[in-house]
């Protein structure tokens, strides 16, 4: 079960934040865990990750960049095992800085890390 959770979180970090600074990658991983802890979302990481747009785009979910994939796995491990503090202040949403989703005005902005804005 933990191996599957780590794989799902690592894939989300890879597809959502592999080009981000390390702090941004940690934040994306924390959002998955924050959603799992929230009653508004599914209670397992893989089901949460399956709600992100990259998962539903019809493309292969196999990472092509080996180095970035390995870093994503390390990020997931550190976050899941508690080696990295939640740097999002409990955020459960984020978006890239080049989009303005309608929902963002309904939540509190907590932090901007790299090119992502985080909300709770």
Coordinates of N, CA and C in Angstrom, one line a residue:
X1 N 0.8 -1.2 0.0 CA 0.0 0.0 0.0 C 0.9 1.3 0.0
X2 N 1.9 1.3 0.8 CA 2.8 2.5 0.9 C 3.5 2.7 -0.4
X3 N 3.9 1.6 -1.0 CA 4.6 1.6 -2.3 C 3.7 2.2 -3.4
X4 N 2.5 1.8 -3.4 CA 1.5 2.4 -4.4 C 1.3 3.9 -4.1
X5 N 1.2 4.3 -2.9 CA 1.0 5.7 -2.5 C 2.2 6.5 -3.0
X6 N 3.4 6.0 -2.7 CA 4.6 6.7 -3.1 C 4.7 6.8 -4.7
X7 N 4.3 5.8 -5.4 CA 4.3 5.8 -6.8 C 3.4 6.9 -7.4
X8 N 2.1 6.9 -6.8 CA 1.1 7.9 -7.3 C 1.6 9.3 -7.0
X9 N 2.1 9.6 -5.8 CA 2.5 10.9 -5.4 C 3.7 11.3 -6.3
X10 N 4.6 10.4 -6.5 CA 5.8 10.7 -7.4 C 5.4 11.0 -8.8
X11 N 4.4 10.3 -9.3 CA 3.9 10.6 -10.7 C 3.3 12.0 -10.7
X12 N 2.5 12.4 -9.7 CA 1.9 13.7 -9.6 C 3.0 14.8 -9.6
X13 N 4.0 14.6 -8.8 CA 5.1 15.5 -8.7 C 5.8 15.6 -10.1
X14 N 6.0 14.5 -10.7 CA 6.7 14.5 -12.0 C 5.9 15.3 -13.0
X15 N 4.6 15.0 -13.1 CA 3.8 15.7 -14.2 C 3.3 17.1 -13.8
X16 N 3.2 17.4 -12.6 CA 2.8 18.7 -12.2 C 3.9 19.7 -11.9
X17 N 5.1 19.2 -11.5 CA 6.1 20.1 -11.0 C 7.6 19.7 -11.2
X18 N 7.8 18.8 -12.2 CA 9.2 18.4 -12.4 C 10.2 19.5 -12.7
X19 N 9.7 20.6 -13.3 CA 10.6 21.7 -13.7 C 10.6 22.8 -12.6
X20 N 9.9 22.5 -11.5 CA 9.9 23.5 -10.4 C 11.1 23.3 -9.5
X21 N 11.4 24.4 -8.7 CA 12.4 24.2 -7.6 C 11.9 23.1 -6.6
X22 N 12.8 22.6 -5.9 CA 12.5 21.5 -5.0 C 11.4 21.9 -4.0
X23 N 11.4 23.1 -3.5 CA 10.3 23.5 -2.6 C 8.9 23.4 -3.3
X24 N 8.9 23.7 -4.6 CA 7.6 23.6 -5.3 C 7.2 22.2 -5.5
X25 N 8.2 21.3 -5.7 CA 7.9 19.9 -5.8 C 7.4 19.3 -4.5
X26 N 8.0 19.7 -3.4 CA 7.5 19.3 -2.1 C 6.1 19.7 -1.8
X27 N 5.8 21.0 -2.3 CA 4.5 21.5 -2.1 C 3.4 20.8 -2.8
X28 N 3.7 20.4 -4.0 CA 2.7 19.6 -4.8 C 2.5 18.2 -4.2
X29 N 3.5 17.6 -3.6 CA 3.3 16.4 -2.9 C 2.5 16.6 -1.7
X30 N 2.7 17.7 -1.0 CA 1.9 17.9 0.3 C 0.5 18.2 -0.1
X31 N 0.2 18.8 -1.2 CA -1.2 19.0 -1.5 C -1.9 17.7 -1.7
X32 N -1.3 16.7 -2.2 CA -1.9 15.4 -2.3 C -2.3 14.9 -0.9
X33 N -1.3 14.9 0.0 CA -1.5 14.5 1.4 C -2.6 15.3 2.1
X34 N -2.6 16.6 1.8 CA -3.6 17.5 2.5 C -5.0 17.1 2.0
X35 N -5.1 16.8 0.7 CA -6.4 16.4 0.1 C -6.8 15.1 0.8
X36 N -5.9 14.1 0.9 CA -6.3 12.8 1.5 C -6.8 13.1 3.0
X37 N -6.2 14.0 3.7 CA -6.7 14.3 5.0 C -8.0 15.1 5.1
X38 N -8.4 15.7 4.0 CA -9.6 16.5 3.9 C -10.8 15.7 3.7
X39 N -11.9 15.9 4.4 CA -13.1 15.2 4.1 C -13.7 15.5 2.7
X40 N -13.3 16.5 2.1 CA -13.8 16.9 0.7 C -13.2 16.0 -0.4
X41 N -12.2 15.2 -0.1 CA -11.5 14.5 -1.2 C -11.4 13.0 -0.8
X42 N -11.1 12.2 -1.8 CA -10.9 10.7 -1.4 C -9.9 10.5 -0.4
X43 N -10.0 9.4 0.3 CA -9.1 9.2 1.5 C -7.8 8.4 1.1
X44 N -7.5 8.3 -0.2 CA -6.2 7.6 -0.5 C -5.6 8.4 -1.6
X45 N -4.2 8.4 -1.6 CA -3.4 9.2 -2.5 C -3.7 8.9 -4.0
X46 N -3.8 7.7 -4.3 CA -3.9 7.3 -5.7 C -5.2 7.8 -6.3
X47 N -6.3 7.7 -5.6 CA -7.6 8.3 -6.0 C -7.5 9.8 -6.2
X48 N -6.9 10.4 -5.2 CA -6.7 11.9 -5.3 C -5.9 12.2 -6.6
X49 N -4.8 11.6 -6.8 CA -3.9 11.9 -8.0 C -4.7 11.7 -9.3
X50 N -5.6 10.7 -9.3 CA -6.3 10.4 -10.5 C -7.3 11.6 -10.9
X51 N -7.5 12.5 -10.0 CA -8.3 13.7 -10.3 C -7.6 14.8 -10.9
X52 N -6.3 14.7 -11.0 CA -5.5 15.8 -11.7 C -5.6 15.6 -13.2
X53 N -5.5 16.7 -13.9 CA -5.7 16.7 -15.3 C -4.7 15.9 -16.1
X54 N -3.5 15.8 -15.7 CA -2.5 15.1 -16.4 C -2.9 13.6 -16.5
X55 N -3.6 13.1 -15.5 CA -4.0 11.7 -15.4 C -5.0 11.4 -16.4
X56 N -5.9 12.3 -16.8 CA -7.0 12.1 -17.6 C -6.8 12.6 -19.0
X57 N -5.6 12.9 -19.4 CA -5.3 13.5 -20.7 C -5.2 12.5 -21.9
X58 N -5.3 11.2 -21.6 CA -5.2 10.2 -22.6 C -3.8 9.8 -23.1
X59 N -2.8 10.5 -22.5 CA -1.4 10.2 -22.8 C -0.9 9.2 -21.9
X60 N 0.3 8.6 -22.3 CA 0.9 7.6 -21.4 C 1.3 8.3 -20.1
X61 N 1.2 7.5 -19.0 CA 1.6 8.0 -17.7 C 3.0 7.5 -17.3
X62 N 3.7 7.0 -18.2 CA 5.0 6.5 -17.9 C 6.0 7.7 -18.1
X63 N 6.7 8.1 -17.1 CA 7.7 9.2 -17.2 C 8.7 8.9 -18.3
X64 N 9.1 9.9 -19.1 CA 10.1 9.8 -20.1 C 11.4 10.3 -19.7
X65 N 11.4 11.2 -18.7 CA 12.7 11.8 -18.2 C 13.1 11.0 -16.9
X66 N 14.1 10.1 -17.1 CA 14.5 9.3 -16.0 C 15.0 10.0 -14.7
X67 N 15.8 11.0 -15.0 CA 16.3 11.8 -13.8 C 15.2 12.5 -13.1
X68 N 14.3 13.2 -13.8 CA 13.2 13.9 -13.1 C 12.3 12.9 -12.4
X69 N 12.2 11.7 -13.0 CA 11.3 10.7 -12.4 C 12.0 10.2 -11.0
X70 N 13.3 10.0 -11.0 CA 13.9 9.6 -9.8 C 13.8 10.7 -8.7
X71 N 14.0 11.9 -9.1 CA 13.8 13.0 -8.2 C 12.4 13.1 -7.6
X72 N 11.4 12.9 -8.5 CA 10.0 12.8 -8.0 C 9.8 11.7 -7.0
X73 N 10.4 10.6 -7.2 CA 10.3 9.5 -6.2 C 10.9 9.9 -4.9
X74 N 12.1 10.5 -5.0 CA 12.7 11.0 -3.7 C 11.9 12.0 -3.0
X75 N 11.3 13.0 -3.7 CA 10.4 14.0 -3.1 C 9.2 13.3 -2.5
X76 N 8.6 12.4 -3.1 CA 7.5 11.6 -2.6 C 7.9 10.9 -1.3
X77 N 9.0 10.2 -1.3 CA 9.5 9.5 -0.1 C 9.7 10.5 1.1
X78 N 10.3 11.6 0.8 CA 10.6 12.5 1.9 C 9.4 13.1 2.5
X79 N 8.4 13.4 1.6 CA 7.1 14.0 2.1 C 6.3 13.0 2.9
X80 N 6.1 11.9 2.3 CA 5.3 10.8 2.9 C 5.8 10.4 4.2
X81 N 7.1 10.3 4.4 CA 7.7 9.8 5.6 C 8.0 10.9 6.6
X82 N 7.6 12.2 6.3 CA 7.6 13.2 7.2 C 9.0 13.9 7.4
X83 N 9.9 13.8 6.4 CA 11.2 14.4 6.4 C 11.1 15.9 6.0
X84 N 10.0 16.3 5.4 CA 9.8 17.6 4.9 C 8.5 18.2 5.4
X85 N 8.6 19.3 6.1 CA 7.4 20.0 6.6 C 6.5 20.5 5.5
X86 N 5.2 20.6 5.7 CA 4.3 21.1 4.8 C 4.6 22.6 4.6
X87 N 5.1 23.0 3.4 CA 5.4 24.3 3.1 C 4.2 25.1 2.5
X88 N 3.0 24.5 2.5 CA 1.9 25.1 1.8 C 0.9 25.6 2.9
X89 N 1.1 25.4 4.1 CA 0.2 25.8 5.2 C -1.2 25.1 5.0
X90 N -1.1 23.8 4.6 CA -2.4 23.1 4.6 C -3.1 23.2 3.3
X91 N -2.5 23.7 2.2 CA -3.2 24.0 1.0 C -3.7 22.7 0.4
X92 N -4.9 22.8 -0.3 CA -5.5 21.7 -1.0 C -5.7 22.0 -2.5
X93 N -5.3 23.1 -2.9 CA -5.4 23.5 -4.3 C -4.2 24.2 -4.8
X94 N -3.9 24.2 -6.0 CA -2.8 25.0 -6.6 C -3.1 25.2 -8.1
X95 N -2.4 26.2 -8.7 CA -2.5 26.4 -10.1 C -1.2 27.1 -10.6
X96 N -0.9 27.0 -11.8 CA 0.3 27.7 -12.4 C 0.0 29.1 -12.5
X97 N 1.0 29.9 -12.4 CA 0.9 31.4 -12.4 C 0.4 32.0 -13.8
X98 N 0.4 31.2 -14.8 CA 0.0 31.7 -16.1 C -1.5 31.4 -16.4
X99 N -2.2 30.9 -15.4 CA -3.7 30.7 -15.5 C -4.4 31.4 -14.4
X100 N -5.7 31.7 -14.5 CA -6.5 32.3 -13.5 C -7.8 31.5 -13.4
X101 N -7.7 30.4 -12.7 CA -9.0 29.6 -12.5 C -10.0 30.3 -11.7
X102 N -11.3 30.1 -12.1 CA -12.4 30.8 -11.5 C -12.5 30.5 -10.0
X103 N -12.0 29.3 -9.6 CA -12.2 28.9 -8.2 C -11.2 29.6 -7.2
X104 N -10.1 30.2 -7.8 CA -9.0 30.7 -6.9 C -9.5 31.9 -6.1
X105 N -10.5 32.7 -6.5 CA -11.0 33.8 -5.7 C -11.8 33.3 -4.5
X106 N -12.2 32.0 -4.5 CA -13.0 31.5 -3.4 C -12.1 30.9 -2.2
X107 N -10.8 30.9 -2.4 CA -9.9 30.3 -1.4 C -8.8 31.3 -1.0
X108 N -8.2 31.0 0.1 CA -7.1 31.8 0.6 C -5.8 31.4 0.0
X109 N -5.1 32.4 -0.6 CA -3.8 32.1 -1.1 C -2.8 32.0 0.1
X110 N -2.1 30.9 0.1 CA -1.2 30.7 1.2 C 0.3 31.0 0.8
X111 N 0.7 30.6 -0.3 CA 2.1 30.7 -0.7 C 2.3 30.6 -2.2
X112 N 3.3 31.2 -2.8 CA 3.7 31.0 -4.1 C 5.1 30.4 -4.1
X113 N 5.2 29.2 -4.8 CA 6.5 28.5 -4.8 C 6.7 28.2 -6.3
X114 N 7.8 28.7 -6.8 CA 8.1 28.5 -8.2 C 7.0 29.2 -9.0
X115 N 6.4 28.5 -10.0 CA 5.4 29.0 -10.8 C 4.0 28.6 -10.4
X116 N 3.9 28.1 -9.1 CA 2.6 27.7 -8.6 C 2.1 28.5 -7.4
X117 N 0.8 28.8 -7.5 CA 0.2 29.5 -6.3 C -0.7 28.4 -5.6
X118 N -0.6 28.4 -4.3 CA -1.3 27.4 -3.4 C -2.3 28.1 -2.6
X119 N -3.4 27.3 -2.4 CA -4.6 27.8 -1.7 C -5.2 26.8 -0.7
X120 N -5.9 27.4 0.3 CA -6.7 26.5 1.2 C -8.0 27.2 1.5

